[in-house]
XYZ file of C-alpha atoms in Angstrom:
306
model
C 27.804 98.716 111.288
C 29.354 98.700 114.740
C 29.748 102.155 116.247
C 33.425 103.058 115.933
C 33.506 104.592 119.406
C 32.378 101.222 120.776
C 35.168 99.485 118.897
C 37.710 101.886 120.361
C 36.343 101.618 123.853
C 36.708 97.864 123.861
C 40.255 97.908 122.585
C 41.233 99.882 125.665
C 38.726 98.211 127.971
C 40.033 94.722 127.467
C 43.567 95.926 128.062
C 42.577 96.969 131.565
C 40.997 93.995 133.291
C 40.713 95.529 136.734
C 40.028 93.489 139.850
C 36.579 94.747 140.800
C 33.452 93.678 142.540
C 31.069 94.966 139.857
C 31.970 95.808 136.275
C 35.250 96.407 134.535
C 36.313 100.022 134.608
C 36.167 101.593 131.159
C 38.577 104.038 129.586
C 37.872 106.060 126.487
C 40.696 106.628 124.027
C 40.179 108.697 120.861
C 41.084 107.301 117.471
C 42.638 109.221 114.623
C 40.487 111.392 112.405
C 40.287 108.597 109.813
C 38.916 106.191 112.408
C 42.032 104.035 112.743
C 43.924 103.139 115.889
C 47.536 102.014 116.289
C 49.601 101.065 119.313
C 52.717 99.247 120.507
C 52.832 96.292 122.886
C 55.866 95.566 125.069
C 56.339 93.460 128.175
C 58.808 92.359 130.836
C 60.933 95.464 130.515
C 61.805 97.439 133.672
C 65.546 97.007 134.226
C 66.845 100.595 134.467
C 67.611 100.526 130.757
C 69.870 97.460 130.915
C 69.608 94.149 129.033
C 68.880 96.136 125.862
C 65.804 97.798 127.376
C 67.063 101.187 126.153
C 67.734 99.802 122.673
C 64.222 98.353 122.449
C 62.849 101.685 123.653
C 64.803 103.488 120.939
C 63.300 101.314 118.222
C 59.835 101.614 119.753
C 60.203 105.368 119.418
C 61.182 105.042 115.778
C 58.322 102.702 114.869
C 55.926 104.681 117.038
C 56.691 107.804 115.031
C 56.347 105.960 111.734
C 52.932 104.574 112.667
C 51.816 107.688 114.547
C 50.730 105.499 117.449
C 47.865 106.449 119.747
C 48.910 104.550 122.874
C 51.248 101.914 124.329
C 50.299 98.696 126.118
C 52.526 96.959 128.670
C 51.909 93.251 129.276
C 53.370 93.367 132.787
C 56.503 92.696 134.819
C 57.045 96.421 134.650
C 59.793 96.631 137.288
C 62.413 93.986 138.067
C 63.194 92.038 140.039
C 60.734 92.753 142.823
C 58.388 95.482 141.621
C 58.469 98.888 143.276
C 59.316 99.460 146.946
C 56.840 102.324 147.181
C 55.573 105.450 145.433
C 58.945 107.170 145.957
C 61.019 104.331 144.508
C 63.452 105.907 141.985
C 63.151 102.734 139.896
C 59.925 104.113 138.404
C 61.692 106.989 136.712
C 64.904 105.076 136.002
C 63.078 102.216 134.288
C 60.187 104.122 132.710
C 60.349 107.899 132.457
C 64.053 108.118 131.604
C 64.012 105.158 129.207
C 60.952 105.720 127.020
C 61.857 109.275 126.085
C 60.979 109.361 122.371
C 58.356 111.905 121.380
C 56.166 109.220 119.836
C 56.058 107.348 123.173
C 54.702 110.341 125.095
C 51.234 108.830 124.814
C 49.025 107.070 127.324
C 50.517 103.800 128.576
C 48.029 101.143 129.690
C 49.928 98.721 131.924
C 48.887 95.475 133.531
C 50.706 93.790 136.414
C 53.010 90.788 136.209
C 54.163 88.311 138.832
C 57.385 90.273 139.476
C 55.306 93.392 140.146
C 53.436 91.520 142.861
C 56.704 90.857 144.682
C 56.865 94.536 145.561
C 54.414 97.223 146.649
C 51.585 96.609 144.192
C 49.568 99.544 145.463
C 52.421 101.863 144.468
C 52.043 100.950 140.794
C 48.286 101.482 141.048
C 48.685 104.821 142.829
C 47.675 108.132 141.290
C 50.901 109.539 142.721
C 52.877 107.895 139.916
C 50.597 109.560 137.367
C 51.604 112.904 138.842
C 55.266 111.977 138.339
C 54.605 110.786 134.772
C 51.139 111.413 133.346
C 51.545 108.597 130.799
C 51.327 105.934 133.492
C 48.069 104.046 134.045
C 48.291 100.646 135.712
C 45.670 98.230 136.994
C 45.403 94.630 138.073
C 44.879 92.442 135.059
C 45.328 88.721 135.433
C 44.640 85.586 137.417
C 47.625 85.180 139.707
C 49.714 82.015 139.737
C 52.137 82.349 142.661
C 55.665 81.068 142.088
C 57.504 79.187 144.776
C 60.134 80.770 147.024
C 58.945 84.338 146.585
C 56.790 86.646 148.685
C 53.914 88.368 146.897
C 51.947 91.403 148.015
C 48.212 90.664 147.765
C 47.187 93.917 149.450
C 43.869 95.181 148.094
C 42.750 91.785 146.783
C 39.875 89.691 148.123
C 40.322 85.950 148.474
C 41.843 84.210 145.466
C 38.573 82.406 144.657
C 36.572 85.626 144.863
C 39.131 87.456 142.739
C 38.993 84.844 139.981
C 35.200 84.637 139.984
C 34.771 88.406 139.854
C 37.226 89.098 137.077
C 35.931 86.251 134.894
C 32.320 87.370 135.309
C 33.225 90.975 134.579
C 35.206 90.067 131.486
C 32.481 87.786 130.141
C 29.866 90.510 130.631
C 31.998 93.210 129.020
C 32.726 91.072 125.974
C 29.115 89.919 125.581
C 27.729 93.441 125.765
C 30.266 94.907 123.362
C 29.511 95.550 119.711
C 33.218 95.987 119.010
C 34.537 95.017 115.611
C 37.821 93.858 117.150
C 38.083 92.219 120.561
C 41.555 92.120 122.079
C 42.349 90.858 125.571
C 45.666 91.656 127.263
C 47.112 89.736 130.207
C 50.505 88.923 131.648
C 50.515 85.139 131.633
C 50.159 83.253 128.373
C 47.268 81.037 127.430
C 49.306 79.466 124.636
C 53.052 80.037 124.308
C 56.064 78.137 122.969
C 58.340 79.956 125.400
C 59.959 78.760 128.622
C 56.857 79.109 130.818
C 54.593 77.803 128.075
C 50.837 77.304 128.342
C 48.995 78.249 131.530
C 46.553 75.401 132.340
C 44.500 77.554 134.684
C 43.896 80.151 131.976
C 43.083 77.441 129.435
C 40.467 76.082 131.826
C 38.945 79.334 133.128
C 39.655 82.113 130.628
C 39.872 80.513 127.195
C 36.213 79.329 127.095
C 35.096 82.926 127.719
C 37.296 84.249 124.928
C 35.995 81.614 122.525
C 32.360 82.222 123.442
C 32.732 85.952 122.819
C 34.660 85.771 119.542
C 37.837 87.398 120.832
C 40.343 88.003 118.042
C 43.647 88.395 119.888
C 45.013 87.397 123.262
C 48.301 89.197 123.941
C 50.595 88.461 126.863
C 54.086 88.757 128.293
C 55.701 86.543 130.988
C 57.734 84.500 128.508
C 60.738 86.656 127.597
C 60.338 86.229 123.866
C 58.119 87.078 120.914
C 55.676 84.479 119.633
C 52.572 83.697 117.597
C 50.523 80.545 118.155
C 47.262 79.416 116.571
C 44.978 76.459 117.249
C 42.596 74.581 114.951
C 39.860 74.622 117.593
C 39.696 78.432 117.689
C 40.332 81.468 115.457
C 41.952 83.308 118.386
C 45.520 84.433 117.711
C 47.801 83.962 120.726
C 50.573 86.588 120.667
C 53.454 86.891 123.130
C 55.271 90.195 123.617
C 57.486 89.789 126.660
C 60.831 90.772 125.194
C 61.225 94.339 126.414
C 64.603 93.693 128.033
C 66.197 90.447 129.258
C 65.426 87.582 126.876
C 65.802 83.849 127.319
C 67.932 82.410 124.558
C 67.848 78.888 123.247
C 64.454 77.592 124.394
C 61.407 76.889 122.244
C 58.683 74.285 122.687
C 58.837 72.353 119.440
C 55.751 70.306 120.345
C 53.534 73.005 118.837
C 54.399 71.929 115.311
C 52.487 73.856 112.656
C 50.531 75.728 115.336
C 53.646 77.772 116.040
C 53.640 80.454 113.378
C 56.554 82.466 114.749
C 59.030 82.491 117.625
C 61.966 84.760 118.497
C 64.123 84.227 121.582
C 65.542 87.753 121.633
C 64.378 91.233 122.585
C 61.717 93.165 120.717
C 58.136 94.441 120.665
C 54.904 94.376 118.655
C 52.825 96.938 116.787
C 49.067 96.744 116.159
C 47.185 98.771 113.543
C 43.393 98.598 113.430
C 40.676 99.809 111.103
C 37.068 98.690 111.004
C 37.902 95.979 108.496
C 41.590 95.161 108.947
C 44.132 94.398 111.646
C 47.861 94.366 111.008
C 50.247 93.029 113.643
C 54.025 93.259 113.237
C 56.803 91.802 115.400
C 60.121 93.709 115.596
C 63.494 92.752 117.012
C 65.850 94.869 119.135
C 67.150 96.589 115.996
C 63.671 97.492 114.758
C 63.800 94.913 111.971
C 60.539 93.228 110.986
C 60.491 89.566 112.021
C 56.895 88.494 111.460
C 53.617 89.933 110.167
C 50.009 88.961 110.715
C 47.027 90.397 108.832
C 43.369 89.815 109.698
C 40.252 91.039 107.896
C 36.562 91.342 108.680
C 33.562 92.244 106.572
C 32.013 95.638 107.092
C 28.250 95.478 107.605
C 25.967 98.492 107.440
C 23.473 99.065 110.208
C 19.831 98.766 109.196
């Protein structure tokens, strides 16, 4: 059977798709003694506790304690509206440290960057200085950037856009191909498939989706759309899950063109939990009150190594 340490390594590895010129940086994260791993996923949250961010955080703490979570994943847009101004920006503590105060949330946070983060000082979020302020914080670049109009974005530290895309796609493909992980989960900010306001991202469908299909990825999880959602497609077993409802949500919009492919959609605040064993995955969507909205269970056969 697949080595359980390999399975754990990939779960964290694919959450941290760093812009590099060689291979993706790897992070080890220990599982529980029984070999299981559980974590929460939240996105689009940093608003100094407003727009129900604090209420979502409260329920995350409650569910985190119940599940005895091992880590937390952020799908990006960590600080609104324009990222951080620098490493001394008080927004970091106001929107993160002083909001996610529950004991169960005092675990490692693996955070990717969203488009709003790129409007500010990106290097500040990547800086080790923030880890000295709050040791939970670990943030890296994580997605192919689609620049919005009428905003200024900080591309400091990035090579050319073409080079960036080529490098990160090659690195991801290599990491997934070489992995013997039982579960393969990729985290990004922008959606591949989403019934939310922003909807599908054609560039990711063209460049990223073929790599995920070729490497038997199980879940693609994203933020960007300020909602919760679950989409499937007949041409792939990949589950497309949106968790971008950490604070301000967009009410009243859903793309009804998805038909039966749309398994779930919620246009309010909330978050997602993921529980993994070698044979089973259980994903649950919660609203701002911590009520269960939608569940997804996946299973895999367990093969013994010869």
